Tab-separated table of C-alpha atoms and ligand atoms in Angstrom:
chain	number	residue	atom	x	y	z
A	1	UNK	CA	18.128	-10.995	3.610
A	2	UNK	CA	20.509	-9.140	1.153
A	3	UNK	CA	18.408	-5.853	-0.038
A	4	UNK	CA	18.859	-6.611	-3.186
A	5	UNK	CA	19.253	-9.952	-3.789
A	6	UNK	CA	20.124	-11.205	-7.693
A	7	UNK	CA	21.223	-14.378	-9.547
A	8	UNK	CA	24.303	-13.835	-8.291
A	9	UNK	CA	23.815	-14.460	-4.820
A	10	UNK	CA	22.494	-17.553	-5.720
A	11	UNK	CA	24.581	-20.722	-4.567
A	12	UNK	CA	25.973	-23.310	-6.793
A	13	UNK	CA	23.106	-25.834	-8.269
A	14	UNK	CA	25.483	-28.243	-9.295
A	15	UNK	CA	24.714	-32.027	-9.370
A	16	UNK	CA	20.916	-30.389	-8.520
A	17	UNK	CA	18.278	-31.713	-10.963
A	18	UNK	CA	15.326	-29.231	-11.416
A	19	UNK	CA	11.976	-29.219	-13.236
A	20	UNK	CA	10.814	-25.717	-14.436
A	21	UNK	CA	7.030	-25.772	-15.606
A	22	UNK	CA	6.000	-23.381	-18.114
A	23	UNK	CA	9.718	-22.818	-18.882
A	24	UNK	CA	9.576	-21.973	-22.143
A	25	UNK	CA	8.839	-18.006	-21.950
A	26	UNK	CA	8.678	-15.517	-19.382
A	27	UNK	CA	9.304	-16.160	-15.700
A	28	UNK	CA	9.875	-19.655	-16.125
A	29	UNK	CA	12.304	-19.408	-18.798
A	30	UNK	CA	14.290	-16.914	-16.772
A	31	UNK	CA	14.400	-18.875	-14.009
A	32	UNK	CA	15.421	-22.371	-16.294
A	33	UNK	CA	18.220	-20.346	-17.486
A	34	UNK	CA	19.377	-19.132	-14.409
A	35	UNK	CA	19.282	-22.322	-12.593
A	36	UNK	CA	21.143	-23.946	-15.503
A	37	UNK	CA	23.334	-21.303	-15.427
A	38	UNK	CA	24.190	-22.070	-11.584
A	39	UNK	CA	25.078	-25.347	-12.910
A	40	UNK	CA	21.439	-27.528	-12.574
A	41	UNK	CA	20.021	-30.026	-14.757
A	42	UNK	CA	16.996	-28.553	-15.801
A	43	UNK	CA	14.095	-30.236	-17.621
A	44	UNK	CA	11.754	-27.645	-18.970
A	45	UNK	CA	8.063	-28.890	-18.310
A	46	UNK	CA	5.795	-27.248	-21.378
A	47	UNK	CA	3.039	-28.296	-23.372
A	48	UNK	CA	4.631	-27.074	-26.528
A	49	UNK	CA	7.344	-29.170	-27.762
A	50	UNK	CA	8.657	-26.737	-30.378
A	51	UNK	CA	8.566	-23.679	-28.582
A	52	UNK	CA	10.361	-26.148	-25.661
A	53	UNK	CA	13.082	-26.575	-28.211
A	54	UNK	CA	13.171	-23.191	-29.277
A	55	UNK	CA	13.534	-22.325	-25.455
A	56	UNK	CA	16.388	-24.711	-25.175
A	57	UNK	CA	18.742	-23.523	-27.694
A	58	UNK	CA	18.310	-19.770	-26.944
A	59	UNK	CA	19.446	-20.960	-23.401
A	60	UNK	CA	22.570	-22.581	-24.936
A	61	UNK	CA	23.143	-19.618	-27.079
A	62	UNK	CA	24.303	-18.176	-23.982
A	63	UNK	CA	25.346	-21.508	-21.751
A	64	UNK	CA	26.476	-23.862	-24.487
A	65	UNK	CA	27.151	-26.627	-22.054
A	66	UNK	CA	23.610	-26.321	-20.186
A	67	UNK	CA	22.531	-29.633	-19.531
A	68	UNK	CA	18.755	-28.464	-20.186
A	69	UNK	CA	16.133	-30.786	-22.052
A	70	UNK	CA	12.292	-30.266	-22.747
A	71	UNK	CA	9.811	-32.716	-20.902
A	72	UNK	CA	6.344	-32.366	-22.347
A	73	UNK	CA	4.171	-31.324	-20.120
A	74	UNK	CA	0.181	-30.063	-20.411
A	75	UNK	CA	-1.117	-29.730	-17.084
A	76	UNK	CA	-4.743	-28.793	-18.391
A	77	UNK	CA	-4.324	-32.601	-18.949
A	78	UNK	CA	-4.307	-35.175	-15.997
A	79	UNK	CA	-3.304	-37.914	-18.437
A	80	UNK	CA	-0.127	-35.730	-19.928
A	81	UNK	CA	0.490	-35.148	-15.978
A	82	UNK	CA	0.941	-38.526	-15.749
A	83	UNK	CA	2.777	-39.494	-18.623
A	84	UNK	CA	5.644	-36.566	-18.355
A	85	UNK	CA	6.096	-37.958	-14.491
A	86	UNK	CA	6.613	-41.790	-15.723
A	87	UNK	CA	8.846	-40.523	-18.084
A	88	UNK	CA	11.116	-38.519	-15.683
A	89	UNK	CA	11.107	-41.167	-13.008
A	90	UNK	CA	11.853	-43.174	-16.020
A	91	UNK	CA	15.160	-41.240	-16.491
A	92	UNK	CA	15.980	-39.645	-13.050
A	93	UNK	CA	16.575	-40.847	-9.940
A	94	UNK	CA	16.294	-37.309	-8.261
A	95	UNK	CA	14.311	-34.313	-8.049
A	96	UNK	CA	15.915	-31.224	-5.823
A	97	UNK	CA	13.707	-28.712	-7.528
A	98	UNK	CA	9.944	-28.482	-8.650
A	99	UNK	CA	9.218	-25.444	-9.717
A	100	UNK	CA	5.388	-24.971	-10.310
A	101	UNK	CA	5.661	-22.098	-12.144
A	102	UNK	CA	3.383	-22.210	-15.216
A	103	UNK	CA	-0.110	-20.576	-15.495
A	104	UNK	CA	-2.697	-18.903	-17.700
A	105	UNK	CA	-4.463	-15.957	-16.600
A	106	UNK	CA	-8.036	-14.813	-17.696
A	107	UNK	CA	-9.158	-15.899	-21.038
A	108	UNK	CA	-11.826	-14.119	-22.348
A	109	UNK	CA	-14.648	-16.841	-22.353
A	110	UNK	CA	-15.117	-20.150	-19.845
A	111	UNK	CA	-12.771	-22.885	-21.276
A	112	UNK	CA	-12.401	-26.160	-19.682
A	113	UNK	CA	-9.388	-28.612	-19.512
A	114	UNK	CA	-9.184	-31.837	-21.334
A	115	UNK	CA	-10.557	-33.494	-17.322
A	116	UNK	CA	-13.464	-30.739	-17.724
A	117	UNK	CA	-12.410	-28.178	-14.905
A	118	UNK	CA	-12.554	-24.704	-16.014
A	119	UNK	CA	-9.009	-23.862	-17.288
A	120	UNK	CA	-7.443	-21.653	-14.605
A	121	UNK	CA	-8.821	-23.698	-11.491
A	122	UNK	CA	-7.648	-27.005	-13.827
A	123	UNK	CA	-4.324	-25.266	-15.052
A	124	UNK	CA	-2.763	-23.557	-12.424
A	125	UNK	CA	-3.430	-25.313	-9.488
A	126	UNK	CA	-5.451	-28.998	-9.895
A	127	UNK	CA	-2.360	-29.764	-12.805
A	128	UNK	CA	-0.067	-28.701	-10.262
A	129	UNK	CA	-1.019	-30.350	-7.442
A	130	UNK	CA	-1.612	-33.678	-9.179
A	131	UNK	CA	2.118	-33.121	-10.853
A	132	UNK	CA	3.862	-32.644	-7.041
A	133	UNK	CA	1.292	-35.257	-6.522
A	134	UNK	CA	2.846	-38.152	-8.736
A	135	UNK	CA	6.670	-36.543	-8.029
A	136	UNK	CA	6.244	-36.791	-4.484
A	137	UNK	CA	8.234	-39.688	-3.693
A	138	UNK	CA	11.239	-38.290	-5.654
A	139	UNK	CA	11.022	-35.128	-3.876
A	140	UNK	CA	11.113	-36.649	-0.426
A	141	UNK	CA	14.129	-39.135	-1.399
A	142	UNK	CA	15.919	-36.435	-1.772
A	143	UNK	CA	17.928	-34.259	0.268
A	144	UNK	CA	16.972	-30.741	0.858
A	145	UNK	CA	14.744	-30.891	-1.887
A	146	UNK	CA	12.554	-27.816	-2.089
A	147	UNK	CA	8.732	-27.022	-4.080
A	148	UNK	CA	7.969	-23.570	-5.098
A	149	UNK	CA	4.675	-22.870	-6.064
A	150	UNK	CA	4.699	-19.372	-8.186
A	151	UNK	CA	1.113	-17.649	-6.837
A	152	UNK	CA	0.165	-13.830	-7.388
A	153	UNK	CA	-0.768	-10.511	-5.872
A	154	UNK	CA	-4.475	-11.606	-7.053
A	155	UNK	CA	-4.748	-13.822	-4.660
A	156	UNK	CA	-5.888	-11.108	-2.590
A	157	UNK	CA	-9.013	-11.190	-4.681
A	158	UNK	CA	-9.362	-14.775	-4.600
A	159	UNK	CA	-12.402	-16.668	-2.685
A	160	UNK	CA	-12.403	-20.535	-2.622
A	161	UNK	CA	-15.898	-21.380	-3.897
A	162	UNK	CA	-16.393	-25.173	-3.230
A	163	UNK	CA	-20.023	-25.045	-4.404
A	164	UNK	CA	-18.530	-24.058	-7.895
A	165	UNK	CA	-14.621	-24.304	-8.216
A	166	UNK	CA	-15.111	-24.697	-11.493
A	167	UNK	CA	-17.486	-21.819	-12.359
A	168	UNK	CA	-20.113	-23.998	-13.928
A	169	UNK	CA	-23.146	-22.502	-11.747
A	170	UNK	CA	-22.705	-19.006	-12.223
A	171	UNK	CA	-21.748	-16.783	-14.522
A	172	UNK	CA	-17.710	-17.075	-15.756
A	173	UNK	CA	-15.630	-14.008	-14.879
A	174	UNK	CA	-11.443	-14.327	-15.648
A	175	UNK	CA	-10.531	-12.329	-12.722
A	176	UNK	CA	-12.036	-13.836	-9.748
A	177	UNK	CA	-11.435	-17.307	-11.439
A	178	UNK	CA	-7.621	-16.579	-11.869
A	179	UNK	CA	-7.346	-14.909	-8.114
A	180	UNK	CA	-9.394	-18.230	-6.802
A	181	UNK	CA	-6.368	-20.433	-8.452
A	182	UNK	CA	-4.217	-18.002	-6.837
A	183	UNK	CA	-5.476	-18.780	-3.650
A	184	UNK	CA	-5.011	-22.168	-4.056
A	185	UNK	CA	-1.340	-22.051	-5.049
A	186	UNK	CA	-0.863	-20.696	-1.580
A	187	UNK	CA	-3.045	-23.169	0.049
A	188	UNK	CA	-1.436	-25.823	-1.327
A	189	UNK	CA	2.059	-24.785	-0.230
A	190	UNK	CA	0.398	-24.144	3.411
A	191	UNK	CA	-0.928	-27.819	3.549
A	192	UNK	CA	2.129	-29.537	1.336
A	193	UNK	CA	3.816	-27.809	4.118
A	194	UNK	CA	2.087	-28.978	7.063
A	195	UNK	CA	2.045	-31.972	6.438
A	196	UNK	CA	5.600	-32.287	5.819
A	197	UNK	CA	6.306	-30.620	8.685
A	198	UNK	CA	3.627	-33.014	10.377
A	199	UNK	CA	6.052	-35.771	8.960
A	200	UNK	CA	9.467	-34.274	9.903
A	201	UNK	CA	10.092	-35.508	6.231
A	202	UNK	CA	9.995	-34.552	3.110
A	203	UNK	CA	10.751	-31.745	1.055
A	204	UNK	CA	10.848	-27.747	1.678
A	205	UNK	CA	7.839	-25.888	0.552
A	206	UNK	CA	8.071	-22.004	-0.363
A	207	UNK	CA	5.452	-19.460	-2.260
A	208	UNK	CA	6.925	-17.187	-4.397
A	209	UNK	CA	5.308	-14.510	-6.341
A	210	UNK	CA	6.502	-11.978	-9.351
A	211	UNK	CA	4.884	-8.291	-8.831
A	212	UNK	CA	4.116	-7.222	-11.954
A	213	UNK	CA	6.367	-8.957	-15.020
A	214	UNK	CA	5.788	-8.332	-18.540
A	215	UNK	CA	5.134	-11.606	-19.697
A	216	UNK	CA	2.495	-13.493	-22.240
A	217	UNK	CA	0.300	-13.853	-19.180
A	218	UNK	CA	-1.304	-10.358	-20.211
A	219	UNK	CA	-2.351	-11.999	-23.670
A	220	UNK	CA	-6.132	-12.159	-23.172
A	221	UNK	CA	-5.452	-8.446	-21.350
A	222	UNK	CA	-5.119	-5.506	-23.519
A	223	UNK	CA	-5.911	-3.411	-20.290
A	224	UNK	CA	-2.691	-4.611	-18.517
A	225	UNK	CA	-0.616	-4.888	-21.798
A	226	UNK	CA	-1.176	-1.464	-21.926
A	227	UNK	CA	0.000	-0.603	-18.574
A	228	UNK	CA	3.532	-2.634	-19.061
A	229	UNK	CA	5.828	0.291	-20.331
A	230	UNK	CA	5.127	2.361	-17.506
A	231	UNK	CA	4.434	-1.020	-13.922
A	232	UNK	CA	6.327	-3.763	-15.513
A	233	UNK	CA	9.744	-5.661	-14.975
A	234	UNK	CA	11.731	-7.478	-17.069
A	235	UNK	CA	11.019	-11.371	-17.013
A	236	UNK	CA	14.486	-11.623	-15.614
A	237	UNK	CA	13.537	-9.636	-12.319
A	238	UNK	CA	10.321	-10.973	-11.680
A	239	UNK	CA	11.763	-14.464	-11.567
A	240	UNK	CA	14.155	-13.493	-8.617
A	241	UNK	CA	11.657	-14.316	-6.073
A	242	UNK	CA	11.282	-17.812	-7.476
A	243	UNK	CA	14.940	-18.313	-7.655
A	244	UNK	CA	15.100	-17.041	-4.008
A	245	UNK	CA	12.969	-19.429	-2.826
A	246	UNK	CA	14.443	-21.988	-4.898
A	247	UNK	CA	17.993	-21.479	-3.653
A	248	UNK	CA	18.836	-19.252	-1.068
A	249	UNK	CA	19.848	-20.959	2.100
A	250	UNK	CA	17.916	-18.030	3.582
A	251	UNK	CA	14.427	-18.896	2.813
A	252	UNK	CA	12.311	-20.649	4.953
A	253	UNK	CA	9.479	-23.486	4.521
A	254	UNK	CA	6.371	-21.682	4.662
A	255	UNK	CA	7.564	-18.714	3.421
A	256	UNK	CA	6.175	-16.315	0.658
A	257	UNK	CA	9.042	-14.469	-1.558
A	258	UNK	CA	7.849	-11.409	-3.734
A	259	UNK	CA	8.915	-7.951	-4.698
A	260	UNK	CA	9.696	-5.396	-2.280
A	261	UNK	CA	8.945	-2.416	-4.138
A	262	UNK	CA	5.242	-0.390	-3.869
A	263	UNK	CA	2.429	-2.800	-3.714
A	264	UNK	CA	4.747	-5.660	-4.232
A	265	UNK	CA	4.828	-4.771	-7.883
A	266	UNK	CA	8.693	-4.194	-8.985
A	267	UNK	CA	11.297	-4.791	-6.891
A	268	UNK	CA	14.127	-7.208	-5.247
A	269	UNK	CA	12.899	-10.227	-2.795
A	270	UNK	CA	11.647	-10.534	-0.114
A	271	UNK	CA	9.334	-12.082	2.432
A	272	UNK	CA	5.933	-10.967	1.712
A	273	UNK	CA	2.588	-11.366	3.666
A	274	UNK	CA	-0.724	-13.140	2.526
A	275	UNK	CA	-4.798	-12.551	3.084
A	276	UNK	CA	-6.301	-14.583	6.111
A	277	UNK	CA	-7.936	-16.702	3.623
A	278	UNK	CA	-4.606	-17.866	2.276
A	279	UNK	CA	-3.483	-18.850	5.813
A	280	UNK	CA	-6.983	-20.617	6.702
A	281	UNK	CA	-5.769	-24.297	7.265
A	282	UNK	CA	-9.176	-25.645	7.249
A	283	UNK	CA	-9.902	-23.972	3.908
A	284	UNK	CA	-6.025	-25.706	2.867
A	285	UNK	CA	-7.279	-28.877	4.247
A	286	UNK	CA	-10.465	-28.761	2.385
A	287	UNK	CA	-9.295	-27.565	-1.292
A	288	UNK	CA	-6.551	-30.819	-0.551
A	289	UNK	CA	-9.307	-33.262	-0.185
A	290	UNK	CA	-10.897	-32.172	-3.344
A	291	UNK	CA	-8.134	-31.597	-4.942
A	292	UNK	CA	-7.387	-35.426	-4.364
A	293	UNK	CA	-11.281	-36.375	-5.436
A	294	UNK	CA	-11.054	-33.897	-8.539
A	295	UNK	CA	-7.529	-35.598	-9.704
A	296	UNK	CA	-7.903	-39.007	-8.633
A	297	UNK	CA	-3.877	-38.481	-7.285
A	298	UNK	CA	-2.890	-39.270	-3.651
A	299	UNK	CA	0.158	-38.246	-2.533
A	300	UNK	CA	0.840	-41.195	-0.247
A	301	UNK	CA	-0.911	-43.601	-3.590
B	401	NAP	N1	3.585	-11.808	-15.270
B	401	NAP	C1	3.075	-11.371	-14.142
B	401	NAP	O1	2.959	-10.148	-13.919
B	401	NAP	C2	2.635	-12.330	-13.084
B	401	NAP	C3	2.092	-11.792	-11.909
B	401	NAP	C4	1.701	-12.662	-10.907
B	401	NAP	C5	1.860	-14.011	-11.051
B	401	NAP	N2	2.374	-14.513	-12.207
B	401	NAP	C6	2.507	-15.968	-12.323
B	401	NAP	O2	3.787	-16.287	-12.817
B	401	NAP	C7	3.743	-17.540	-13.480
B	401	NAP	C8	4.454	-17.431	-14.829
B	401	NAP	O3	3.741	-16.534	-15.631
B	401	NAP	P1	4.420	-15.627	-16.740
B	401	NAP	O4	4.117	-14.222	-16.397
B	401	NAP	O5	5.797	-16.046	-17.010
B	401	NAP	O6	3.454	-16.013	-17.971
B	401	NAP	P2	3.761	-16.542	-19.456
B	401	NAP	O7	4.893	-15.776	-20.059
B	401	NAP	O8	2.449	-16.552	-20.155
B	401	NAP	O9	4.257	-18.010	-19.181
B	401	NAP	C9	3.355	-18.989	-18.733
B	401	NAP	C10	3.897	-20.341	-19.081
B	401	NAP	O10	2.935	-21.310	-18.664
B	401	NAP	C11	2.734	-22.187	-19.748
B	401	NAP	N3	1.448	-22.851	-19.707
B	401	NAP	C12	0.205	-22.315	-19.813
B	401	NAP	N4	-0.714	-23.278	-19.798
B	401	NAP	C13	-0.042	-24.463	-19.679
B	401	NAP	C14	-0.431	-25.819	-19.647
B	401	NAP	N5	-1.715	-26.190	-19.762
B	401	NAP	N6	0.521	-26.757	-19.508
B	401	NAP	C15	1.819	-26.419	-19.425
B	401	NAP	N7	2.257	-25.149	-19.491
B	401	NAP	C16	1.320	-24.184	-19.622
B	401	NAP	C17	2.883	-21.319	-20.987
B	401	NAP	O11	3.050	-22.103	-22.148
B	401	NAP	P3	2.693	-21.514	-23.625
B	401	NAP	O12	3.802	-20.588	-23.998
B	401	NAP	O13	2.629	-22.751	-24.463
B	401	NAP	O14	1.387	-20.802	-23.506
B	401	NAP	C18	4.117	-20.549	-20.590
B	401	NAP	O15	5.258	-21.311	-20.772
B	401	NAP	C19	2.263	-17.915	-13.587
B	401	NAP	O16	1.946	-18.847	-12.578
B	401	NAP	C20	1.557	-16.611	-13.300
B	401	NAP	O17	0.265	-16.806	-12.738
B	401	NAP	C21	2.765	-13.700	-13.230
């Protein structure tokens, strides 16, 4: 792997078709614009339509010919889920890229999703897993198709608690709630990518995570808001290890991408390690099945 791999080592994405969610600030609208700027069709999957189409035109401020477009998309919302899925397959007859990218990260107080699950658990990984979940067929008609699923250094403090995934039983905390979603980004990839692998079909799946990024994640954080200036990169350099897993021909199903630098804060890509619990297939095998009661979405419905 180059040492210091950029958007410009990244191949051609032309006549690739790419969904981006959360694309409308911070990591995912760097890596929208840089994928549309390699010459993708990108549809950027967010829940807000006008800061979507705010999103959109400051990309074609700088590529007027982008052929980017806003889906709406609320994953704290199994029916939206659906409905932004019909509507693509409605329109597309491809998917090379899903990039489950959005997230929210420790608001203050419990807060559930439309479904009921508490908001991070319900957010960042049941929305994605029922949105790969509904795309799936897409993704595995088409060739060399890849999944990234954007997780986080927290998932080192992340436990999978199936008595209470949803933090109903005990008492709320943000942190331990946003590192258990963490956790599940990466168990998802592990069993997306098993079975695919079980298969010999279907598309390639690849973690990627950001180091430290000033971003609007930090808005419920004044703590880490506080500690941006001095930690922090630039949204544009803490979506390189998405776009590396996204594109490079170098990355590998099953892989993890994240910054090299100290801690895996800051830094250029590259192929990072995980906890035990985020390579426990059992656990993988078990968050899938509930993920699949929880949603009500099979992947081979
Ligand atoms: N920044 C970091 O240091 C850091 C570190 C580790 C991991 N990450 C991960 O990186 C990813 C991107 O985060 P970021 O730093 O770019 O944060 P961000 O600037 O806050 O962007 C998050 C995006 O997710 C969207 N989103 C939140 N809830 C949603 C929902 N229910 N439906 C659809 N979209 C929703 C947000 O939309 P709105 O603008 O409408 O809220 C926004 O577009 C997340 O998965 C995060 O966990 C970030």
């Amino acid at each position: 792997m180059k040492k210091k791999w950029t958007t410009a080592d990244m191949p051609n994405q032309s006549g690739r078709t790419a969904i981006v969610t959360g694309a409308n600030t911070g990591i995912g609208f760097e890596t929208a614009k840089a994928l549309a700027a390699a010459g993708a069709e990108v549809i950027l999957a967010c829940r807000n339509e006008a800061k979507g189409n705010d999103a959109v035109n400051r990309i074609r401020q700088e590529i007027p010919s982008a052929p980017v477009s806003v889906g709406i998309l609320d994953l704290s919302n199994l029916a939206s889920v659906q409905a932004f899925a019909q509507e693509f397959r409605a329109n597309h007859e491809r998917l090379d890229l899903l990039i489950n990218n959005a997230g929210v990260m420790t608001p203050p107080e419990w807060m559930a999703t439309a479904d009921g699950f508490e908001l991070q658990f319900g957010t960042n990984h049941l929305g994605h897993f029922a949105l790969t979940a509904h795309l799936w067929d897409l993704l595995t008609a088409t060739p060399r198709s890849r999944v990234v699923n954007v997780s986080s250094v927290a998932h080192k403090f992340g436990r999978m608690n199936f008595e209470d995934l949803n933090w109903k039983d005990r008492r709320y905390r943000g942190g331990p709630s946003y590192g258990q979603s963490k956790l599940a980004n990466l168990l998802f990839s592990l069993e997306l990518n098993q079975r695919v692998s079980a298969k010999g079909q279907g598309p390639v799946v690849i973690s990627a995570h950001p180091g430290w990024t000033a971003t609007d994640l930090q808005r419920y954080s004044s703590a880490a808001r506080s500690m941006n200036p001095f930690l922090a990169m630039q949204p544009w350099q803490g979506a390189l290890p998405t776009l590396y897993a996204a594109t490079s021909p170098e990355a590998e199903a099953g892989d993890y991408y994240g910054p090299h630098g100290c801690f895996e804060l800051r830094g250029y890509p590259k192929k990072v390690g995980r906890t035990q619990a985020a390579k426990d297939t059992k656990t993988a095998q078990r968050l899938w099945k509930v993920s699949e009661e929880l949603t009500g979405v099979a992947f081979d419905a």
